Amino acid sequence: MKTLVVRLDSFGDVLLAGPAVRAVAARSAHVTLLCGPSGADAARMLPGVDEVLVWEAPWEGFDPPPVTLPDIDTLLGRLRAGSYDTALVLTSFHQSPLPTALLLRLAGVGRIGADSADHPGRLLDVRNRRRAGRHEVEAALDTAAAMGFPPPPGDDGRLRVLPPPDTGALTGRGPYVVLHPGASAPARAWSPHRCAEAAGLLADAGHRVVVTGGPAETALTRQVSGDAAVDLGGRTGPRALAGVLRMADVVISANTGPAHLAAAVGTPVVSLFAPVVPAERWAPYGVPVILLGDQSAPCADTRALTCPVPGHPCLDEVTGQDVVRAVHKLIQERHS
């Protein structure tokens, strides 16, 4: 059986689909993952994925592309060529799978399933109803099971990626903690001055600190690192970043892709979590986590990209010393 799994949004969202992808792979001869450009690197890191198709959907992302007939026709041609027997459409709780399901139906996919709060008409063969309070990982597993893909025996349901490379040449030898100061949306980020404060206090407490960030975040990582930390801003692609995170004692991160990548390599996380989305659905999954940030702040559940509350109090009232205490707690728990 050839199966298509669809997850069209971000890097972290695709990582959260990983356990469901493994469930599909256990009962499929071939698994293709259809994802957006921002999720492609994560898709290529997931066990169980045989092929990755990349398409930018006009209903996803901060700046979606226009709807054009040639683009849709090209996608339909690629999907028809795949001759998929079944498709599992994975979405977040606030997204509809029905635009994707319509295209899959037009492409001739035999059987289609998804979570859907909206009446699907003939677009879905299996309509799952998301249970309240389920983490995104668990919700995806529930939908896969409803499609006939239960978790395979012995699979613990945690996040997982293909083995990353050795990154000792980047980090240097010896224990370290990682501080990742960036985030995909400003409302989710801890302020740079707080990050720099934490880096200095961690170094004063005897920790080697490694600061990570993407190519567009080099000014931020340089500011946060100062003289206290190793600055890897712009120097790690996704697989190398996985290696850096895997060898860390603890990762400190906002609610963004690298927090989920840390969970996928089994590293504990100090999660600076802005409540613009609910932590019960989006916190790092399957590893020890200490959640910092006021989860009852006025911005809760707004899905705001820019903080709507002056002073960003939900995160900026967290101090560097709060982070140091959380790091020490996780390290003690890990070593005990």
mmCIF file with all atom_site columns, C-alpha atoms in Angstrom, residues 79-227:
data_model
loop_
_atom_site.group_PDB
_atom_site.id
_atom_site.type_symbol
_atom_site.label_atom_id
_atom_site.label_alt_id
_atom_site.label_comp_id
_atom_site.label_asym_id
_atom_site.label_entity_id
_atom_site.label_seq_id
_atom_site.pdbx_PDB_ins_code
_atom_site.Cartn_x
_atom_site.Cartn_y
_atom_site.Cartn_z
_atom_site.occupancy
_atom_site.B_iso_or_equiv
_atom_site.pdbx_formal_charge
_atom_site.auth_seq_id
_atom_site.auth_comp_id
_atom_site.auth_asym_id
_atom_site.auth_atom_id
_atom_site.pdbx_PDB_model_num
ATOM 1   C CA . LEU A 1 79  ? -0.232  13.428 -6.780  1.00 0.00 ? 79  LEU A CA 1
ATOM 2   C CA . ARG A 1 80  ? -1.783  11.420 -9.620  1.00 0.00 ? 80  ARG A CA 1
ATOM 3   C CA . ALA A 1 81  ? 1.664   10.138 -10.574 1.00 0.00 ? 81  ALA A CA 1
ATOM 4   C CA . GLY A 1 82  ? 2.093   8.851  -7.034  1.00 0.00 ? 82  GLY A CA 1
ATOM 5   C CA . SER A 1 83  ? -0.963  6.565  -7.315  1.00 0.00 ? 83  SER A CA 1
ATOM 6   C CA . TYR A 1 84  ? -1.603  6.719  -3.578  1.00 0.00 ? 84  TYR A CA 1
ATOM 7   C CA . ASP A 1 85  ? -4.003  4.216  -2.064  1.00 0.00 ? 85  ASP A CA 1
ATOM 8   C CA . THR A 1 86  ? -4.692  6.282  1.033   1.00 0.00 ? 86  THR A CA 1
ATOM 9   C CA . ALA A 1 87  ? -3.883  9.680  2.533   1.00 0.00 ? 87  ALA A CA 1
ATOM 10  C CA . LEU A 1 88  ? -3.690  10.940 6.114   1.00 0.00 ? 88  LEU A CA 1
ATOM 11  C CA . VAL A 1 89  ? -4.107  14.713 6.388   1.00 0.00 ? 89  VAL A CA 1
ATOM 12  C CA . LEU A 1 90  ? -2.653  16.104 9.628   1.00 0.00 ? 90  LEU A CA 1
ATOM 13  C CA . THR A 1 91  ? -3.538  19.607 10.788  1.00 0.00 ? 91  THR A CA 1
ATOM 14  C CA . SER A 1 92  ? -3.429  21.662 13.954  1.00 0.00 ? 92  SER A CA 1
ATOM 15  C CA . PHE A 1 93  ? -6.597  22.126 15.985  1.00 0.00 ? 93  PHE A CA 1
ATOM 16  C CA . HIS A 1 94  ? -7.352  25.509 14.364  1.00 0.00 ? 94  HIS A CA 1
ATOM 17  C CA . GLN A 1 95  ? -6.770  24.400 10.754  1.00 0.00 ? 95  GLN A CA 1
ATOM 18  C CA . SER A 1 96  ? -9.189  22.754 8.333   1.00 0.00 ? 96  SER A CA 1
ATOM 19  C CA . PRO A 1 97  ? -8.048  19.698 6.349   1.00 0.00 ? 97  PRO A CA 1
ATOM 20  C CA . LEU A 1 98  ? -10.792 20.171 3.757   1.00 0.00 ? 98  LEU A CA 1
ATOM 21  C CA . PRO A 1 99  ? -8.917  22.280 1.149   1.00 0.00 ? 99  PRO A CA 1
ATOM 22  C CA . THR A 1 100 ? -6.217  19.609 1.089   1.00 0.00 ? 100 THR A CA 1
ATOM 23  C CA . ALA A 1 101 ? -8.795  16.818 1.004   1.00 0.00 ? 101 ALA A CA 1
ATOM 24  C CA . LEU A 1 102 ? -10.484 18.402 -2.016  1.00 0.00 ? 102 LEU A CA 1
ATOM 25  C CA . LEU A 1 103 ? -7.212  18.391 -3.952  1.00 0.00 ? 103 LEU A CA 1
ATOM 26  C CA . LEU A 1 104 ? -6.492  14.798 -2.937  1.00 0.00 ? 104 LEU A CA 1
ATOM 27  C CA . ARG A 1 105 ? -9.968  13.780 -4.088  1.00 0.00 ? 105 ARG A CA 1
ATOM 28  C CA . LEU A 1 106 ? -9.386  15.489 -7.450  1.00 0.00 ? 106 LEU A CA 1
ATOM 29  C CA . ALA A 1 107 ? -6.044  13.652 -7.708  1.00 0.00 ? 107 ALA A CA 1
ATOM 30  C CA . GLY A 1 108 ? -7.772  10.298 -7.334  1.00 0.00 ? 108 GLY A CA 1
ATOM 31  C CA . VAL A 1 109 ? -6.475  9.280  -3.915  1.00 0.00 ? 109 VAL A CA 1
ATOM 32  C CA . GLY A 1 110 ? -8.549  6.258  -2.916  1.00 0.00 ? 110 GLY A CA 1
ATOM 33  C CA . ARG A 1 111 ? -9.133  6.827  0.797   1.00 0.00 ? 111 ARG A CA 1
ATOM 34  C CA . ILE A 1 112 ? -8.684  10.048 2.761   1.00 0.00 ? 112 ILE A CA 1
ATOM 35  C CA . GLY A 1 113 ? -8.844  10.671 6.506   1.00 0.00 ? 113 GLY A CA 1
ATOM 36  C CA . ALA A 1 114 ? -8.339  13.638 8.833   1.00 0.00 ? 114 ALA A CA 1
ATOM 37  C CA . ASP A 1 115 ? -9.550  15.447 11.932  1.00 0.00 ? 115 ASP A CA 1
ATOM 38  C CA . SER A 1 116 ? -12.340 17.779 10.925  1.00 0.00 ? 116 SER A CA 1
ATOM 39  C CA . ALA A 1 117 ? -14.546 20.052 12.981  1.00 0.00 ? 117 ALA A CA 1
ATOM 40  C CA . ASP A 1 118 ? -16.440 20.964 9.790   1.00 0.00 ? 118 ASP A CA 1
ATOM 41  C CA . HIS A 1 119 ? -18.822 18.679 7.926   1.00 0.00 ? 119 HIS A CA 1
ATOM 42  C CA . PRO A 1 120 ? -16.643 17.112 5.184   1.00 0.00 ? 120 PRO A CA 1
ATOM 43  C CA . GLY A 1 121 ? -19.322 15.976 2.724   1.00 0.00 ? 121 GLY A CA 1
ATOM 44  C CA . ARG A 1 122 ? -17.630 13.573 0.326   1.00 0.00 ? 122 ARG A CA 1
ATOM 45  C CA . LEU A 1 123 ? -14.139 14.916 0.929   1.00 0.00 ? 123 LEU A CA 1
ATOM 46  C CA . LEU A 1 124 ? -13.217 12.513 3.750   1.00 0.00 ? 124 LEU A CA 1
ATOM 47  C CA . ASP A 1 125 ? -13.721 8.776  4.049   1.00 0.00 ? 125 ASP A CA 1
ATOM 48  C CA . VAL A 1 126 ? -12.652 8.846  7.711   1.00 0.00 ? 126 VAL A CA 1
ATOM 49  C CA . ARG A 1 127 ? -13.590 11.872 9.811   1.00 0.00 ? 127 ARG A CA 1
ATOM 50  C CA . ASN A 1 128 ? -11.912 11.751 13.214  1.00 0.00 ? 128 ASN A CA 1
ATOM 51  C CA . ARG A 1 129 ? -13.048 14.004 16.068  1.00 0.00 ? 129 ARG A CA 1
ATOM 52  C CA . ARG A 1 130 ? -10.186 15.430 18.095  1.00 0.00 ? 130 ARG A CA 1
ATOM 53  C CA . ARG A 1 131 ? -10.478 14.751 21.804  1.00 0.00 ? 131 ARG A CA 1
ATOM 54  C CA . ALA A 1 132 ? -10.172 17.732 24.142  1.00 0.00 ? 132 ALA A CA 1
ATOM 55  C CA . GLY A 1 133 ? -6.821  18.348 25.780  1.00 0.00 ? 133 GLY A CA 1
ATOM 56  C CA . ARG A 1 134 ? -4.786  16.166 23.442  1.00 0.00 ? 134 ARG A CA 1
ATOM 57  C CA . HIS A 1 135 ? -1.237  17.210 22.590  1.00 0.00 ? 135 HIS A CA 1
ATOM 58  C CA . GLU A 1 136 ? -0.621  17.676 18.856  1.00 0.00 ? 136 GLU A CA 1
ATOM 59  C CA . VAL A 1 137 ? 1.463   14.476 18.834  1.00 0.00 ? 137 VAL A CA 1
ATOM 60  C CA . GLU A 1 138 ? -1.341  12.497 20.459  1.00 0.00 ? 138 GLU A CA 1
ATOM 61  C CA . ALA A 1 139 ? -4.007  13.993 18.219  1.00 0.00 ? 139 ALA A CA 1
ATOM 62  C CA . ALA A 1 140 ? -2.036  12.950 15.126  1.00 0.00 ? 140 ALA A CA 1
ATOM 63  C CA . LEU A 1 141 ? -1.625  9.428  16.512  1.00 0.00 ? 141 LEU A CA 1
ATOM 64  C CA . ASP A 1 142 ? -5.372  9.275  17.209  1.00 0.00 ? 142 ASP A CA 1
ATOM 65  C CA . THR A 1 143 ? -6.144  10.239 13.622  1.00 0.00 ? 143 THR A CA 1
ATOM 66  C CA . ALA A 1 144 ? -3.671  7.695  12.246  1.00 0.00 ? 144 ALA A CA 1
ATOM 67  C CA . ALA A 1 145 ? -5.261  4.985  14.407  1.00 0.00 ? 145 ALA A CA 1
ATOM 68  C CA . ALA A 1 146 ? -8.733  5.933  13.133  1.00 0.00 ? 146 ALA A CA 1
ATOM 69  C CA . MET A 1 147 ? -7.360  5.372  9.616   1.00 0.00 ? 147 MET A CA 1
ATOM 70  C CA . GLY A 1 148 ? -6.140  1.882  10.546  1.00 0.00 ? 148 GLY A CA 1
ATOM 71  C CA . PHE A 1 149 ? -2.566  2.811  11.473  1.00 0.00 ? 149 PHE A CA 1
ATOM 72  C CA . PRO A 1 150 ? -2.138  2.108  15.202  1.00 0.00 ? 150 PRO A CA 1
ATOM 73  C CA . PRO A 1 151 ? 1.290   2.651  16.795  1.00 0.00 ? 151 PRO A CA 1
ATOM 74  C CA . PRO A 1 152 ? 3.547   -0.321 16.008  1.00 0.00 ? 152 PRO A CA 1
ATOM 75  C CA . PRO A 1 153 ? 4.491   -2.656 18.870  1.00 0.00 ? 153 PRO A CA 1
ATOM 76  C CA . GLY A 1 154 ? 7.395   -1.323 20.894  1.00 0.00 ? 154 GLY A CA 1
ATOM 77  C CA . ASP A 1 155 ? 7.063   2.245  19.620  1.00 0.00 ? 155 ASP A CA 1
ATOM 78  C CA . ASP A 1 156 ? 6.892   4.611  22.614  1.00 0.00 ? 156 ASP A CA 1
ATOM 79  C CA . GLY A 1 157 ? 5.228   7.382  20.607  1.00 0.00 ? 157 GLY A CA 1
ATOM 80  C CA . ARG A 1 158 ? 7.938   9.932  21.307  1.00 0.00 ? 158 ARG A CA 1
ATOM 81  C CA . LEU A 1 159 ? 9.482   12.253 18.762  1.00 0.00 ? 159 LEU A CA 1
ATOM 82  C CA . ARG A 1 160 ? 12.403  10.857 16.827  1.00 0.00 ? 160 ARG A CA 1
ATOM 83  C CA . VAL A 1 161 ? 14.712  11.838 13.969  1.00 0.00 ? 161 VAL A CA 1
ATOM 84  C CA . LEU A 1 162 ? 17.340  10.006 11.963  1.00 0.00 ? 162 LEU A CA 1
ATOM 85  C CA . PRO A 1 163 ? 20.738  9.849  13.732  1.00 0.00 ? 163 PRO A CA 1
ATOM 86  C CA . PRO A 1 164 ? 22.411  13.275 13.555  1.00 0.00 ? 164 PRO A CA 1
ATOM 87  C CA . PRO A 1 165 ? 26.110  13.843 12.833  1.00 0.00 ? 165 PRO A CA 1
ATOM 88  C CA . ASP A 1 166 ? 28.857  14.332 15.397  1.00 0.00 ? 166 ASP A CA 1
ATOM 89  C CA . THR A 1 167 ? 29.092  18.071 16.052  1.00 0.00 ? 167 THR A CA 1
ATOM 90  C CA . GLY A 1 168 ? 31.948  18.115 18.545  1.00 0.00 ? 168 GLY A CA 1
ATOM 91  C CA . ALA A 1 169 ? 34.028  20.217 16.158  1.00 0.00 ? 169 ALA A CA 1
ATOM 92  C CA . LEU A 1 170 ? 31.420  22.973 16.443  1.00 0.00 ? 170 LEU A CA 1
ATOM 93  C CA . THR A 1 171 ? 30.705  22.870 20.159  1.00 0.00 ? 171 THR A CA 1
ATOM 94  C CA . GLY A 1 172 ? 34.044  21.761 21.558  1.00 0.00 ? 172 GLY A CA 1
ATOM 95  C CA . ARG A 1 173 ? 34.341  18.865 23.965  1.00 0.00 ? 173 ARG A CA 1
ATOM 96  C CA . GLY A 1 174 ? 32.804  18.682 27.402  1.00 0.00 ? 174 GLY A CA 1
ATOM 97  C CA . PRO A 1 175 ? 29.312  19.306 28.808  1.00 0.00 ? 175 PRO A CA 1
ATOM 98  C CA . TYR A 1 176 ? 27.303  22.310 27.703  1.00 0.00 ? 176 TYR A CA 1
ATOM 99  C CA . VAL A 1 177 ? 23.813  23.780 27.667  1.00 0.00 ? 177 VAL A CA 1
ATOM 100 C CA . VAL A 1 178 ? 22.192  25.266 24.574  1.00 0.00 ? 178 VAL A CA 1
ATOM 101 C CA . LEU A 1 179 ? 20.375  28.594 24.543  1.00 0.00 ? 179 LEU A CA 1
ATOM 102 C CA . HIS A 1 180 ? 18.257  29.200 21.434  1.00 0.00 ? 180 HIS A CA 1
ATOM 103 C CA . PRO A 1 181 ? 17.053  32.836 21.624  1.00 0.00 ? 181 PRO A CA 1
ATOM 104 C CA . GLY A 1 182 ? 15.055  33.106 18.389  1.00 0.00 ? 182 GLY A CA 1
ATOM 105 C CA . ALA A 1 183 ? 11.438  32.238 17.649  1.00 0.00 ? 183 ALA A CA 1
ATOM 106 C CA . SER A 1 184 ? 9.215   32.089 14.591  1.00 0.00 ? 184 SER A CA 1
ATOM 107 C CA . ALA A 1 185 ? 7.003   34.903 15.951  1.00 0.00 ? 185 ALA A CA 1
ATOM 108 C CA . PRO A 1 186 ? 8.016   37.848 18.180  1.00 0.00 ? 186 PRO A CA 1
ATOM 109 C CA . ALA A 1 187 ? 5.208   37.077 20.645  1.00 0.00 ? 187 ALA A CA 1
ATOM 110 C CA . ARG A 1 188 ? 6.878   33.748 21.429  1.00 0.00 ? 188 ARG A CA 1
ATOM 111 C CA . ALA A 1 189 ? 10.412  35.069 21.962  1.00 0.00 ? 189 ALA A CA 1
ATOM 112 C CA . TRP A 1 190 ? 12.179  35.875 25.230  1.00 0.00 ? 190 TRP A CA 1
ATOM 113 C CA . SER A 1 191 ? 13.755  39.322 24.910  1.00 0.00 ? 191 SER A CA 1
ATOM 114 C CA . PRO A 1 192 ? 17.408  39.467 23.838  1.00 0.00 ? 192 PRO A CA 1
ATOM 115 C CA . HIS A 1 193 ? 18.498  41.219 27.046  1.00 0.00 ? 193 HIS A CA 1
ATOM 116 C CA . ARG A 1 194 ? 16.942  38.410 29.111  1.00 0.00 ? 194 ARG A CA 1
ATOM 117 C CA . CYS A 1 195 ? 18.677  35.799 26.948  1.00 0.00 ? 195 CYS A CA 1
ATOM 118 C CA . ALA A 1 196 ? 22.017  37.575 27.365  1.00 0.00 ? 196 ALA A CA 1
ATOM 119 C CA . GLU A 1 197 ? 21.433  37.779 31.112  1.00 0.00 ? 197 GLU A CA 1
ATOM 120 C CA . ALA A 1 198 ? 20.798  34.030 31.247  1.00 0.00 ? 198 ALA A CA 1
ATOM 121 C CA . ALA A 1 199 ? 23.895  33.249 29.166  1.00 0.00 ? 199 ALA A CA 1
ATOM 122 C CA . GLY A 1 200 ? 26.079  35.271 31.545  1.00 0.00 ? 200 GLY A CA 1
ATOM 123 C CA . LEU A 1 201 ? 24.551  33.759 34.684  1.00 0.00 ? 201 LEU A CA 1
ATOM 124 C CA . LEU A 1 202 ? 24.883  30.229 33.340  1.00 0.00 ? 202 LEU A CA 1
ATOM 125 C CA . ALA A 1 203 ? 28.534  30.856 32.526  1.00 0.00 ? 203 ALA A CA 1
ATOM 126 C CA . ASP A 1 204 ? 29.077  32.316 36.013  1.00 0.00 ? 204 ASP A CA 1
ATOM 127 C CA . ALA A 1 205 ? 27.532  29.119 37.426  1.00 0.00 ? 205 ALA A CA 1
ATOM 128 C CA . GLY A 1 206 ? 30.152  27.032 35.639  1.00 0.00 ? 206 GLY A CA 1
ATOM 129 C CA . HIS A 1 207 ? 28.261  25.958 32.514  1.00 0.00 ? 207 HIS A CA 1
ATOM 130 C CA . ARG A 1 208 ? 29.590  26.082 28.989  1.00 0.00 ? 208 ARG A CA 1
ATOM 131 C CA . VAL A 1 209 ? 26.880  27.825 26.966  1.00 0.00 ? 209 VAL A CA 1
ATOM 132 C CA . VAL A 1 210 ? 26.282  27.301 23.242  1.00 0.00 ? 210 VAL A CA 1
ATOM 133 C CA . VAL A 1 211 ? 23.968  29.780 21.491  1.00 0.00 ? 211 VAL A CA 1
ATOM 134 C CA . THR A 1 212 ? 22.210  28.616 18.319  1.00 0.00 ? 212 THR A CA 1
ATOM 135 C CA . GLY A 1 213 ? 20.242  30.402 15.628  1.00 0.00 ? 213 GLY A CA 1
ATOM 136 C CA . GLY A 1 214 ? 19.516  30.446 11.922  1.00 0.00 ? 214 GLY A CA 1
ATOM 137 C CA . PRO A 1 215 ? 21.272  32.451 9.194   1.00 0.00 ? 215 PRO A CA 1
ATOM 138 C CA . ALA A 1 216 ? 18.901  35.397 9.734   1.00 0.00 ? 216 ALA A CA 1
ATOM 139 C CA . GLU A 1 217 ? 19.581  35.435 13.501  1.00 0.00 ? 217 GLU A CA 1
ATOM 140 C CA . THR A 1 218 ? 23.338  36.023 13.598  1.00 0.00 ? 218 THR A CA 1
ATOM 141 C CA . ALA A 1 219 ? 23.028  39.530 15.050  1.00 0.00 ? 219 ALA A CA 1
ATOM 142 C CA . LEU A 1 220 ? 20.784  38.148 17.782  1.00 0.00 ? 220 LEU A CA 1
ATOM 143 C CA . THR A 1 221 ? 23.075  35.225 18.648  1.00 0.00 ? 221 THR A CA 1
ATOM 144 C CA . ARG A 1 222 ? 26.099  37.537 18.696  1.00 0.00 ? 222 ARG A CA 1
ATOM 145 C CA . GLN A 1 223 ? 24.319  39.891 21.104  1.00 0.00 ? 223 GLN A CA 1
ATOM 146 C CA . VAL A 1 224 ? 23.203  37.039 23.369  1.00 0.00 ? 224 VAL A CA 1
ATOM 147 C CA . SER A 1 225 ? 26.560  35.242 23.350  1.00 0.00 ? 225 SER A CA 1
ATOM 148 C CA . GLY A 1 226 ? 28.734  38.234 24.204  1.00 0.00 ? 226 GLY A CA 1
ATOM 149 C CA . ASP A 1 227 ? 31.910  36.938 25.813  1.00 0.00 ? 227 ASP A CA 1
#
